[in-house]
CSV table of C-alpha atoms and ligand atoms in Angstrom, one decimal:
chain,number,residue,atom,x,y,z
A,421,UNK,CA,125.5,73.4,122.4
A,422,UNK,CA,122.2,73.8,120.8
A,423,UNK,CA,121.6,70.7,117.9
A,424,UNK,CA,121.2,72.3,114.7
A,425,UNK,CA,119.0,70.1,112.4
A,426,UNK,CA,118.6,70.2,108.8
A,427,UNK,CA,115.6,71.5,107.6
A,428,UNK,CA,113.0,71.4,104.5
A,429,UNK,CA,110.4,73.9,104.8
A,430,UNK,CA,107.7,73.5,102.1
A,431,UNK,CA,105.6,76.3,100.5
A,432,UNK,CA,107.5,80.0,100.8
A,433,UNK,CA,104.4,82.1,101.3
A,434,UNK,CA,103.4,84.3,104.3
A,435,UNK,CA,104.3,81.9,106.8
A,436,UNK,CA,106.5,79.3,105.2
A,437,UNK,CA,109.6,82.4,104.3
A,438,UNK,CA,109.3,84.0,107.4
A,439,UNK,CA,109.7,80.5,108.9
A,440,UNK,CA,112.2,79.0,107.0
A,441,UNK,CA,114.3,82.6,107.7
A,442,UNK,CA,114.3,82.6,111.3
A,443,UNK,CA,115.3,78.7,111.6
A,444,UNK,CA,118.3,80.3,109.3
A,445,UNK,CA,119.4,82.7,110.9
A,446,UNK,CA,119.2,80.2,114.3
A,447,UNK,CA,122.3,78.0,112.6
A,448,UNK,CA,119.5,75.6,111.6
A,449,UNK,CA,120.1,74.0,107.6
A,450,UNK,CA,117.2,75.1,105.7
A,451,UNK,CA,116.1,74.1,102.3
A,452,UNK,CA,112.9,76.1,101.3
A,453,UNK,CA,110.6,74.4,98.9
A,454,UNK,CA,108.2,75.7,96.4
A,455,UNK,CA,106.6,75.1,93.1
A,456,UNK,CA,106.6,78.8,91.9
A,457,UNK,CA,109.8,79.2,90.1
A,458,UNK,CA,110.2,83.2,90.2
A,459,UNK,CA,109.3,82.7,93.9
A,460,UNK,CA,112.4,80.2,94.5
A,461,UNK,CA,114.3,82.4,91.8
A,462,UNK,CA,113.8,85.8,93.8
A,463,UNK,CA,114.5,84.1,97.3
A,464,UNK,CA,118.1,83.0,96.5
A,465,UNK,CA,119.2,86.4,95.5
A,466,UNK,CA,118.1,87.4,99.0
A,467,UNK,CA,114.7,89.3,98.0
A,468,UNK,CA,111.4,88.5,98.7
A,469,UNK,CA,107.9,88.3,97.0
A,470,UNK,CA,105.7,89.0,99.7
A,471,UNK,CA,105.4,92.1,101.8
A,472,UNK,CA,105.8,91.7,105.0
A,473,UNK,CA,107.5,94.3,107.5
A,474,UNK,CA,111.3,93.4,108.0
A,475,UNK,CA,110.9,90.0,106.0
A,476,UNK,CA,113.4,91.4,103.6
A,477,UNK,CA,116.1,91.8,106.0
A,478,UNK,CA,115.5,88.6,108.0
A,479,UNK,CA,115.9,86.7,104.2
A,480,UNK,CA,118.7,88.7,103.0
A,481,UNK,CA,120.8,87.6,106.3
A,482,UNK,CA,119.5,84.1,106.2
A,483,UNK,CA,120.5,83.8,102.6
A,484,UNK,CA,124.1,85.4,103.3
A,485,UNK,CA,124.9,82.9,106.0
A,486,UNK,CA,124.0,80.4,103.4
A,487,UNK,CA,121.7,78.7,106.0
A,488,UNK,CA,118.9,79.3,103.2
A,489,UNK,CA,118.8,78.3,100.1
A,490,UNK,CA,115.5,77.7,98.1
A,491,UNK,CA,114.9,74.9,95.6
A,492,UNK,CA,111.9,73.4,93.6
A,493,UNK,CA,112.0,69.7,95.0
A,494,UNK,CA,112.8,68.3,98.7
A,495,UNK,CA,116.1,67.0,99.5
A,496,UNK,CA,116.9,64.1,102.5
A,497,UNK,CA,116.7,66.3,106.0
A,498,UNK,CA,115.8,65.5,109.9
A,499,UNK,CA,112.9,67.9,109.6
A,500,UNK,CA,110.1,68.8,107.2
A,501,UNK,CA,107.5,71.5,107.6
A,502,UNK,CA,104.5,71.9,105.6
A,503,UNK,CA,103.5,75.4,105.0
A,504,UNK,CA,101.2,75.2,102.1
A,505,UNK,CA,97.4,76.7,101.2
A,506,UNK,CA,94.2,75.1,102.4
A,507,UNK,CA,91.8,76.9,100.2
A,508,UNK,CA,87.7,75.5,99.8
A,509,UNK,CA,87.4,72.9,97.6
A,510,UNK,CA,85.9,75.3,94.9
A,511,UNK,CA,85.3,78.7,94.9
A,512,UNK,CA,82.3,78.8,94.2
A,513,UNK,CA,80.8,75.8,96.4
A,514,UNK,CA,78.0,76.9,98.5
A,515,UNK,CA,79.1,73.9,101.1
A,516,UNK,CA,82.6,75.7,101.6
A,517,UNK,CA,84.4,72.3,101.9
A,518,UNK,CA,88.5,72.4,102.6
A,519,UNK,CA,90.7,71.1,100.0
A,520,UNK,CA,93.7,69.4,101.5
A,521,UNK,CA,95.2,68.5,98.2
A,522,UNK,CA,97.8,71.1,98.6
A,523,UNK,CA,99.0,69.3,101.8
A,524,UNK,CA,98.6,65.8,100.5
A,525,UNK,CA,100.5,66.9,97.6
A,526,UNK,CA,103.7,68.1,99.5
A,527,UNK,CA,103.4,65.2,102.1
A,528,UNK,CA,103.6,63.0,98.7
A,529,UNK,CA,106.8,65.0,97.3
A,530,UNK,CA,108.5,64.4,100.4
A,531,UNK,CA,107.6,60.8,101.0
A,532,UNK,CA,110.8,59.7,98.3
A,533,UNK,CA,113.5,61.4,100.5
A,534,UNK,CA,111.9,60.6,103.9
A,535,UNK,CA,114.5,58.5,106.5
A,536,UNK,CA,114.1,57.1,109.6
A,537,UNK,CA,113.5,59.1,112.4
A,538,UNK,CA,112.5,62.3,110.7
A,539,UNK,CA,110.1,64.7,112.0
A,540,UNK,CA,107.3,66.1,109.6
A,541,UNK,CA,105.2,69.3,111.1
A,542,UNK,CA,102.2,70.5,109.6
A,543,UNK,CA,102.0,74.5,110.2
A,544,UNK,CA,99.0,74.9,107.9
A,545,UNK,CA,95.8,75.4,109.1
A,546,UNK,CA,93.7,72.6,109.1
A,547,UNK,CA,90.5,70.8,109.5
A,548,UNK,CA,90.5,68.2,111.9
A,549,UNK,CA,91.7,65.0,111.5
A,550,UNK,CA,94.4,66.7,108.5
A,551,UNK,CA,97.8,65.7,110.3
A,552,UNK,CA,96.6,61.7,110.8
A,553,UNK,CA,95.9,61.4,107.3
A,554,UNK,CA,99.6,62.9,107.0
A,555,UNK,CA,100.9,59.8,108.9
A,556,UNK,CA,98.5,57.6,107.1
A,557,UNK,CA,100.1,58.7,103.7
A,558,UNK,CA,103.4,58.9,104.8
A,559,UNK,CA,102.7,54.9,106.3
A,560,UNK,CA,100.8,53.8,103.0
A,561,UNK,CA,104.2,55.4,101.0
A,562,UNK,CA,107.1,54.3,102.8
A,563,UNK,CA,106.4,51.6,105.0
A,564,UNK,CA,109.7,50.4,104.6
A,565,UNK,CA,110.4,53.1,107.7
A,566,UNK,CA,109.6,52.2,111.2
A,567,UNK,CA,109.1,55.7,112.5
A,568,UNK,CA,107.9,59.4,111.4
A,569,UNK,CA,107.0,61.6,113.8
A,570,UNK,CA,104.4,63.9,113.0
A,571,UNK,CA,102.3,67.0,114.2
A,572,UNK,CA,100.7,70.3,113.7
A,573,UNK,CA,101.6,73.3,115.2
A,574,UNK,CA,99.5,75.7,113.8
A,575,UNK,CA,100.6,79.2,112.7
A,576,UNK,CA,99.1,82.2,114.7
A,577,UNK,CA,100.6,85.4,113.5
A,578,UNK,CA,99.5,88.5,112.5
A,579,UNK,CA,99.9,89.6,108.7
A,580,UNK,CA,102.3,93.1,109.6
A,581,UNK,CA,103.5,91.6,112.3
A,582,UNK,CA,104.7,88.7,111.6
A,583,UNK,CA,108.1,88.5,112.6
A,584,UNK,CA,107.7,89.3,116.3
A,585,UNK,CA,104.5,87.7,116.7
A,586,UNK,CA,106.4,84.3,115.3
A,587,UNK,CA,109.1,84.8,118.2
A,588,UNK,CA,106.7,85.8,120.7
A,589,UNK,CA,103.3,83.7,120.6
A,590,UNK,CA,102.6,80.9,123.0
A,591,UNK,CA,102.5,77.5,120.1
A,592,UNK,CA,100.6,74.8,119.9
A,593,UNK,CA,102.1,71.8,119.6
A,594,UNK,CA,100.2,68.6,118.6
A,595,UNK,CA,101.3,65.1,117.9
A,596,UNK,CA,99.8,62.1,116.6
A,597,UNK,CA,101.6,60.3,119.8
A,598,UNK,CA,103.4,62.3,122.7
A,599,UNK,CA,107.1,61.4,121.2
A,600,UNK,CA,106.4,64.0,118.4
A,601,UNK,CA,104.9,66.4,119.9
A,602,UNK,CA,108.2,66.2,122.2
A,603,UNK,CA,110.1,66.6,119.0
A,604,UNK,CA,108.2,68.6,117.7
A,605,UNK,CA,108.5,71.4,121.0
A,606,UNK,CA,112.3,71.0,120.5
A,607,UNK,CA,112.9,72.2,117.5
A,608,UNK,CA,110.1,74.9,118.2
A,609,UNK,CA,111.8,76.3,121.4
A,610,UNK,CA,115.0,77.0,118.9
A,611,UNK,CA,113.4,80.3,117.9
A,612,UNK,CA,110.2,80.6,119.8
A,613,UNK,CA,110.4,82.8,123.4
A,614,UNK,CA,106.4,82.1,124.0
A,615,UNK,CA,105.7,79.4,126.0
A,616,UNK,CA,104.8,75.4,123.7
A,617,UNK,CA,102.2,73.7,124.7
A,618,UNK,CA,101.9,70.0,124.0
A,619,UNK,CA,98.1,67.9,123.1
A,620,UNK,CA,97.3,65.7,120.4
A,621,UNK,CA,96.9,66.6,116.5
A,622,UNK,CA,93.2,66.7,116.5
A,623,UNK,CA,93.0,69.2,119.2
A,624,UNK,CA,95.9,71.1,117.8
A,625,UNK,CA,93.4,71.4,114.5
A,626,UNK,CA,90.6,72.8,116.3
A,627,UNK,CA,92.4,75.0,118.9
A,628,UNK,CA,93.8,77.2,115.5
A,629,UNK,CA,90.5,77.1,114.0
A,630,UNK,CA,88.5,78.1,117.0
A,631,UNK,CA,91.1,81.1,117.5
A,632,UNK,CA,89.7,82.5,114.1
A,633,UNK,CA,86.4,81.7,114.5
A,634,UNK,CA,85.9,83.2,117.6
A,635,UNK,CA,87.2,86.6,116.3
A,636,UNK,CA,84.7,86.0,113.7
A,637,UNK,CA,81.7,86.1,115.8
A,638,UNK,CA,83.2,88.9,117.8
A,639,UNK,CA,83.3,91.3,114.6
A,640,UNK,CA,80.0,89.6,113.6
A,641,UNK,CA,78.4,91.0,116.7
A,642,UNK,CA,79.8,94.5,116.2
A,643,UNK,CA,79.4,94.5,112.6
A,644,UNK,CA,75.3,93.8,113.5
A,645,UNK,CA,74.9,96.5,116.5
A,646,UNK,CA,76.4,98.9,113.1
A,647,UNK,CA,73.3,97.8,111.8
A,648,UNK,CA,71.2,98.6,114.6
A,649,UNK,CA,72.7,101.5,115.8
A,650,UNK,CA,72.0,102.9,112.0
A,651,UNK,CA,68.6,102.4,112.5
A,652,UNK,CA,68.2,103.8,116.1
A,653,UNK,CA,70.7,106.9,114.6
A,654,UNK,CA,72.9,106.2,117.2
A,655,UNK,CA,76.7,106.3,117.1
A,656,UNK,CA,78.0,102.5,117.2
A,657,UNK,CA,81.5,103.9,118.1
A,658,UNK,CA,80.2,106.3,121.0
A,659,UNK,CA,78.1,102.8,121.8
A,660,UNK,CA,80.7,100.3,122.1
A,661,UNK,CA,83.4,102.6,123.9
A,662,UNK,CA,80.7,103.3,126.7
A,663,UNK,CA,80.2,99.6,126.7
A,664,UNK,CA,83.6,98.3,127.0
A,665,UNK,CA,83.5,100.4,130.2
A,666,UNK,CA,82.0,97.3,131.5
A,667,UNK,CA,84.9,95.4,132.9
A,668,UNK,CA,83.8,91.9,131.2
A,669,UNK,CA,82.5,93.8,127.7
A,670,UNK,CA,85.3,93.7,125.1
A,671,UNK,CA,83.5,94.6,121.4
A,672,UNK,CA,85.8,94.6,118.8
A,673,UNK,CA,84.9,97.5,116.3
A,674,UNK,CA,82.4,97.4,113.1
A,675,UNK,CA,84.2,97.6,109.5
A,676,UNK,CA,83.2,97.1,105.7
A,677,UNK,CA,82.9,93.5,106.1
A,678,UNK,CA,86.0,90.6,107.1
A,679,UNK,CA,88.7,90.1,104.5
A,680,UNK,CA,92.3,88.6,105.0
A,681,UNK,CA,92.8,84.7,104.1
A,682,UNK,CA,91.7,83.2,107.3
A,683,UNK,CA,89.1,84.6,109.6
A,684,UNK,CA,86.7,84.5,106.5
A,685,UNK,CA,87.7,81.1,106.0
A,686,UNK,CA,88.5,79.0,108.7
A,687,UNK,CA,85.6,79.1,110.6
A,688,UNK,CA,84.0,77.3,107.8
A,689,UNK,CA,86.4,74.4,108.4
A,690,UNK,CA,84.4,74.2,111.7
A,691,UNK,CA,81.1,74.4,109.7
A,692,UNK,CA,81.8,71.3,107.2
A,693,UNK,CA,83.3,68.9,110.1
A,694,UNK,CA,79.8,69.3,112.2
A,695,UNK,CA,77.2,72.1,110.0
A,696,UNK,CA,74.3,70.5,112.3
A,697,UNK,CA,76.1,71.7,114.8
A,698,UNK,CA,77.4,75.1,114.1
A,699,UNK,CA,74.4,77.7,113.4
A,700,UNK,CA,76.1,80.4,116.1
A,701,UNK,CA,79.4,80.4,113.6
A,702,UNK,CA,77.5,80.3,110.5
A,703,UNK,CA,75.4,82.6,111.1
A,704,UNK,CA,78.4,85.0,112.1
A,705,UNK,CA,80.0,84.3,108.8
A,706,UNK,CA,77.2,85.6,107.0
A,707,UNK,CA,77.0,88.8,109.0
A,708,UNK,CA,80.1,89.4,108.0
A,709,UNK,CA,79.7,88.8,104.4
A,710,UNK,CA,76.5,90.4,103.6
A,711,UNK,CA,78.2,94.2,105.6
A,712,UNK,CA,79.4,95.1,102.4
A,713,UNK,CA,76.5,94.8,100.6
A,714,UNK,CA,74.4,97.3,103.4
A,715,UNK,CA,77.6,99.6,102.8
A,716,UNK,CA,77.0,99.7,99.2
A,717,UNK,CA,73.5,99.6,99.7
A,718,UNK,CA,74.3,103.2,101.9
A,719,UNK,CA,76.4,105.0,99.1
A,720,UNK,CA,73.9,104.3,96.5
A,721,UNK,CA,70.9,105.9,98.7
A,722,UNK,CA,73.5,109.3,99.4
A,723,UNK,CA,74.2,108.9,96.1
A,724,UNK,CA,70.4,109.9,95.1
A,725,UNK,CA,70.4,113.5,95.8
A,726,UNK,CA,73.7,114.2,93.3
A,727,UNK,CA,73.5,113.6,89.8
A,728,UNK,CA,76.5,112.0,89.1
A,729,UNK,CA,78.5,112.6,92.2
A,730,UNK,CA,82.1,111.7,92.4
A,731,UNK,CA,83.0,108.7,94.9
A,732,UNK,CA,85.8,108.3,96.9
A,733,UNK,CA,86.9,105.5,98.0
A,734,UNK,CA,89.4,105.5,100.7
A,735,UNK,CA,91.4,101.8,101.0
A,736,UNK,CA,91.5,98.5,99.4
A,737,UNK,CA,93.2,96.3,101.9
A,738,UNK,CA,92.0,94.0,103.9
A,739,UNK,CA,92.6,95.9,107.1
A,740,UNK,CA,94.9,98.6,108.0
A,741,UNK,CA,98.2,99.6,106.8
A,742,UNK,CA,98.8,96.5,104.8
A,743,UNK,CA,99.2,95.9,100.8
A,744,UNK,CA,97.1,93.1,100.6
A,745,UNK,CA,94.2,93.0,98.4
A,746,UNK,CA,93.4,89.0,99.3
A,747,UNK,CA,89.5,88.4,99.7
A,748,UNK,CA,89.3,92.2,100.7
A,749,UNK,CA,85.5,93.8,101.4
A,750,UNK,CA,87.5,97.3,100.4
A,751,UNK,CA,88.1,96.0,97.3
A,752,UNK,CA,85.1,94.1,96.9
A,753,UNK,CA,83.0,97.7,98.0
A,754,UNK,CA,84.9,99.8,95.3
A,755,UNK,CA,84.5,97.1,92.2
A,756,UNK,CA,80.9,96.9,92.8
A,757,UNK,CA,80.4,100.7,93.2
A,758,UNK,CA,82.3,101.2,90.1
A,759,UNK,CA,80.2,98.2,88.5
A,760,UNK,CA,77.0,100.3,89.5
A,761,UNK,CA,77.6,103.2,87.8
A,762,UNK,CA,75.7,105.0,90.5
A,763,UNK,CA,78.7,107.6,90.0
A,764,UNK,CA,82.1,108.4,89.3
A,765,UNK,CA,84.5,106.5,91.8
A,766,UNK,CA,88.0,107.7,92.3
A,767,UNK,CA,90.2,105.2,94.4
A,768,UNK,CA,93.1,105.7,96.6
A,769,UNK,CA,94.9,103.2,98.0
A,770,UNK,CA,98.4,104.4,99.2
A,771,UNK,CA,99.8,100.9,100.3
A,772,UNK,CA,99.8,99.8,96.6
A,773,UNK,CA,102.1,100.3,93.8
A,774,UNK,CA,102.8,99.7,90.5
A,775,UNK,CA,101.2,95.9,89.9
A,776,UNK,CA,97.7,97.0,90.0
A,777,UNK,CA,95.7,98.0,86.9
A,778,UNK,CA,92.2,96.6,87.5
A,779,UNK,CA,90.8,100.3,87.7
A,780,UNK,CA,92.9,103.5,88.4
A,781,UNK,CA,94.1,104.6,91.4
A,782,UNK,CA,94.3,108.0,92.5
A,783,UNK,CA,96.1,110.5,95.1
A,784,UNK,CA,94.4,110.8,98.2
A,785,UNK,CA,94.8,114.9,98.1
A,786,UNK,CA,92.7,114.2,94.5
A,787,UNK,CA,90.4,112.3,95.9
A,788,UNK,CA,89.7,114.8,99.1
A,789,UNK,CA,89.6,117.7,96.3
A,790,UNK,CA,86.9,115.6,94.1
A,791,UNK,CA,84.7,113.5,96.3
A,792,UNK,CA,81.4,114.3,97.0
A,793,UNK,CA,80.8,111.7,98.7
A,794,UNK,CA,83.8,109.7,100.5
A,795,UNK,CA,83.8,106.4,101.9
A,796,UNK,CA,86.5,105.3,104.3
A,797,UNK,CA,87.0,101.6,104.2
A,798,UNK,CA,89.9,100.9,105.3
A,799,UNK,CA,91.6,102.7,109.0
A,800,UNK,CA,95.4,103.4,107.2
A,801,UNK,CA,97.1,105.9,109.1
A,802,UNK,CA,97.5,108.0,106.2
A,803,UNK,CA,93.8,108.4,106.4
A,804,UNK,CA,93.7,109.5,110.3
A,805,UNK,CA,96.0,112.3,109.6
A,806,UNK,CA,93.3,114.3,107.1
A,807,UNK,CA,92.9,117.9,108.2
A,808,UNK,CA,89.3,117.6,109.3
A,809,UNK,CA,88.9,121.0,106.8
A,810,UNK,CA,88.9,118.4,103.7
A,811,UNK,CA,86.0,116.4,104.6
A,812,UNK,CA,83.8,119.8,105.5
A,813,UNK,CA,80.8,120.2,103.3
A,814,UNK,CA,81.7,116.3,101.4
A,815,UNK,CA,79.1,113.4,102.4
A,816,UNK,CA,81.0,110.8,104.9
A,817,UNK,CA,80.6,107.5,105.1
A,818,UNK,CA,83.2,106.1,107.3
A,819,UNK,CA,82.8,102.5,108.5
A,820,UNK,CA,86.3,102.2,110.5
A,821,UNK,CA,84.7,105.4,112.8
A,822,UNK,CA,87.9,107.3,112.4
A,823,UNK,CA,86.5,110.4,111.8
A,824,UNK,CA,84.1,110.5,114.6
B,1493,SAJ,N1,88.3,93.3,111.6
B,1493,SAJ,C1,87.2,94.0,111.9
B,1493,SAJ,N2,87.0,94.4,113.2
B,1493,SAJ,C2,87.9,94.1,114.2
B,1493,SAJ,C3,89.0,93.3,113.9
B,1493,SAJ,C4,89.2,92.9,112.6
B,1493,SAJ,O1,86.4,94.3,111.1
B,1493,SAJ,O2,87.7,94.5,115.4
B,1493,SAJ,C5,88.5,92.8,110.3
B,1493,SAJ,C6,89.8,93.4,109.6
B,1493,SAJ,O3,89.6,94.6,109.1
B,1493,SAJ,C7,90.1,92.3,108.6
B,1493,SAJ,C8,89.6,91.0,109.2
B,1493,SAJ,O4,88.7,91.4,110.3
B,1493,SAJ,O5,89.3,92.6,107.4
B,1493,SAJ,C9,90.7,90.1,109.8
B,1493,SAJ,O6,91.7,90.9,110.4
B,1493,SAJ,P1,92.4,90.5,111.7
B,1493,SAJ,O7,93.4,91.5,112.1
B,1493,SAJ,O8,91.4,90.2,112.8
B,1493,SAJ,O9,93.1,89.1,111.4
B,1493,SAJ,P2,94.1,88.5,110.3
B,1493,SAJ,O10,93.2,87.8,109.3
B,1493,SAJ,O11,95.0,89.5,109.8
B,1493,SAJ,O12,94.9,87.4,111.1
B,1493,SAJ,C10,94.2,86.4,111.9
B,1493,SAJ,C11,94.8,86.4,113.3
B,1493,SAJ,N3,93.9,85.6,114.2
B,1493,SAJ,C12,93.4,86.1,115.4
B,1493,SAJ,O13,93.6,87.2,115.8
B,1493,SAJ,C13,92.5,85.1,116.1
B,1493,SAJ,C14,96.2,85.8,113.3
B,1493,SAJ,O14,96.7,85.7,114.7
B,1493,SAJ,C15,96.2,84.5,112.6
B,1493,SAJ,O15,97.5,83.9,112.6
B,1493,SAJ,C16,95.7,84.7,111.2
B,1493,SAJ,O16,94.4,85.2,111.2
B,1493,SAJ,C17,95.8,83.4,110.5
B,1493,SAJ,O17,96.8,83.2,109.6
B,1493,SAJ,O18,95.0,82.5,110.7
């Protein structure tokens, strides 16, 4: 028979509640921790505060088994997992430092209840060195205990696909010694069907961060032939397809800019640990973020021959077919457009509903009946399916290259 442990997941965001529900629903024991009360509230009724495809059933069964319950503070189990942010230290700082106080934070509310032999896993992602300075706290704390094991498997999945990409990934398993990594894989291989793979903490660290940094340079490279091809007037999309005909040329595609909460961020945890170092990664990031500036730059040039034209602006997620709004150049675009008065901007976002009031939002077959110009920003299926008869005679700006 399979061991079932008991289990304290801390921090119920995107990763932690998806987490915490398929240990669940595994016969595992799982307390999940957080510091938002509505969040912890909403949770043990069986509902969730996130969107995230199927989350909401995965919860609802885990919380009907009674295998998941949700709590404000940490009780006494075998296994903790730390699932909290690592924003920059503050948002405005040019340097783009992490803040680990979250994590130091959590590892310091769970230090009280910590026994011998536990297991403590770090899934956040994390500059280097992160998980040692878990054990270090955890040693400086309770040095009454002769052995925590701890390590870092990092979390790789895909926002909207969360729940099969956490049962299907390869992990990464990293320990401060070789017995918890061990440990660590254990528990892991309890839900997971990709393969684990066991190294040390530090590498562990850098192996997530890399992941995300290398798809930023990837988009940074497409994102500047955009550029280029703009100024040759030829078609990027036409450009890279023909190109990725090459059987070692893979281009990702151009967009608005990079959103989301970690491929914007994380390689700048790569940056701070060595910036001497790093001017290839850098210099990505800020390709990246100055794209929606040119694309704003664009509108307000087509923009010149109307008087007051009507904008549409099509998407404010990060990517496609998503709600969310975090760090998003969409959103970013549209506020600064609407900022500029250059004209009248008319939004459509279809994902979102209800909770947002920053500007109005409008029906897409509004927006397609007012626009003179439109900007597509985000690739939502919703936006594929326009009859091509709609965007006849309107200015298009489209930099997802659906509607080539
Ligand atoms: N984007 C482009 N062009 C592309 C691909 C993406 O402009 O060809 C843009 C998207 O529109 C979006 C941003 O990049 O604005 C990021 O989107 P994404 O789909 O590349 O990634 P995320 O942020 O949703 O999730 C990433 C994933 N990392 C990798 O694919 C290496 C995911 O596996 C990680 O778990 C996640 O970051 C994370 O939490 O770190």
């Amino acid at each position: 028979m399979k061991q079932q442990h008991k289990i304290v997941v801390v921090g119920l965001g995107y990763i932690g509640l998806p987490t915490a529900s398929m240990l669940a629903t595994k016969g595992h024991q799982v307390l999940g921790v957080d510091v938002n009360p509505k969040a912890v509230d909403t949770i043990n009724q069986g509902k969730i505060h996130i969107v995230e495809p199927d989350l909401d059933i995965l919860v609802k069964s885990a919380v009907h088994s009674d295998n998941l319950k949700a709590s404000l503070t940490p009780e006494a189990a075998d296994v903790f997992i730390l699932a909290v942010p690592t924003p920059f230290k503050h948002n405005d700082d040019a340097s783009k430092t992490p803040d680990i106080s979250y994590i130091e934070a959590a590892t310091e509310a769970i230090c009280p209840v910590l026994e011998e032999g536990n297991l403590v896993i770090l899934e956040s992602t994390s500059p280097v060195g992160t998980t040692e300075r878990i054990r270090d706290i955890i040693a400086d704390k309770r040095s009454d205990l002769q052995k925590i094991y701890v390590a870092h498997c990092p979390e790789r999945v895909l926002p909207g696909h969360i729940l099969r990409e956490l049962v299907d990934n390869d992990r990464i398993v990293g320990g401060v010694d070789t017995a918890s990594a061990e440990k660590a894989r254990d528990l892991y291989k309890s839900f997971c069907n990709g393969e684990i793979v066991l190294t040390d903490s530090r590498t562990a660290e850098l192996a997530k961060l890399v992941e995300n940094s290398y798809r930023d340079v990837n988009i940074a490279f497409a994102n500047e032939l955009s550029l280029v091809t703009d100024k040759l007037g030829i078609n990027v999309w036409e450009l890279i397809r023909l190109a990725n005909r090459h059987p070692r040329v893979d281009i990702l595609s151009p967009g608005p800019g990079v959103g989301g909460h970690c491929i914007a961020v994380d390689p700048w945890f790569v940056i701070s640990s060595a910036p001497e170092l790093t001017p290839l990664i850098r210099t990505a990031r800020e390709v990246n973020d100055s794209k929606p500036e040119w694309v704003i730059r664009k509108v307000i040039a087509k923009a010149e021959r109307f008087k007051k034209p009507v904008i549409g602006c099509l998407g404010l997620a990060f990517k496609a077919n998503i709600d969310d709004l975090r760090e998003s150049p969409a959103l970013d675009i549209t506020r600064k457009l609407i900022a500029s008065g250059v004209g009248e901007v008319k939004a459509c976002e279809p994902n979102v509903h209800g909770d947002f009031n920053e500007f109005p939002l409008y029906e897409l077959t509004e927006v397609l009946r007012d626009a003179d110009i439109l900007l597509l920003l985000v690739d939502h299926d919703e936006f594929k399916l326009i009859d091509k008869e709609f965007l006849k005679e309107k200015v298009l700006i489209d930099t997802r290259g659906i509607w080539r």
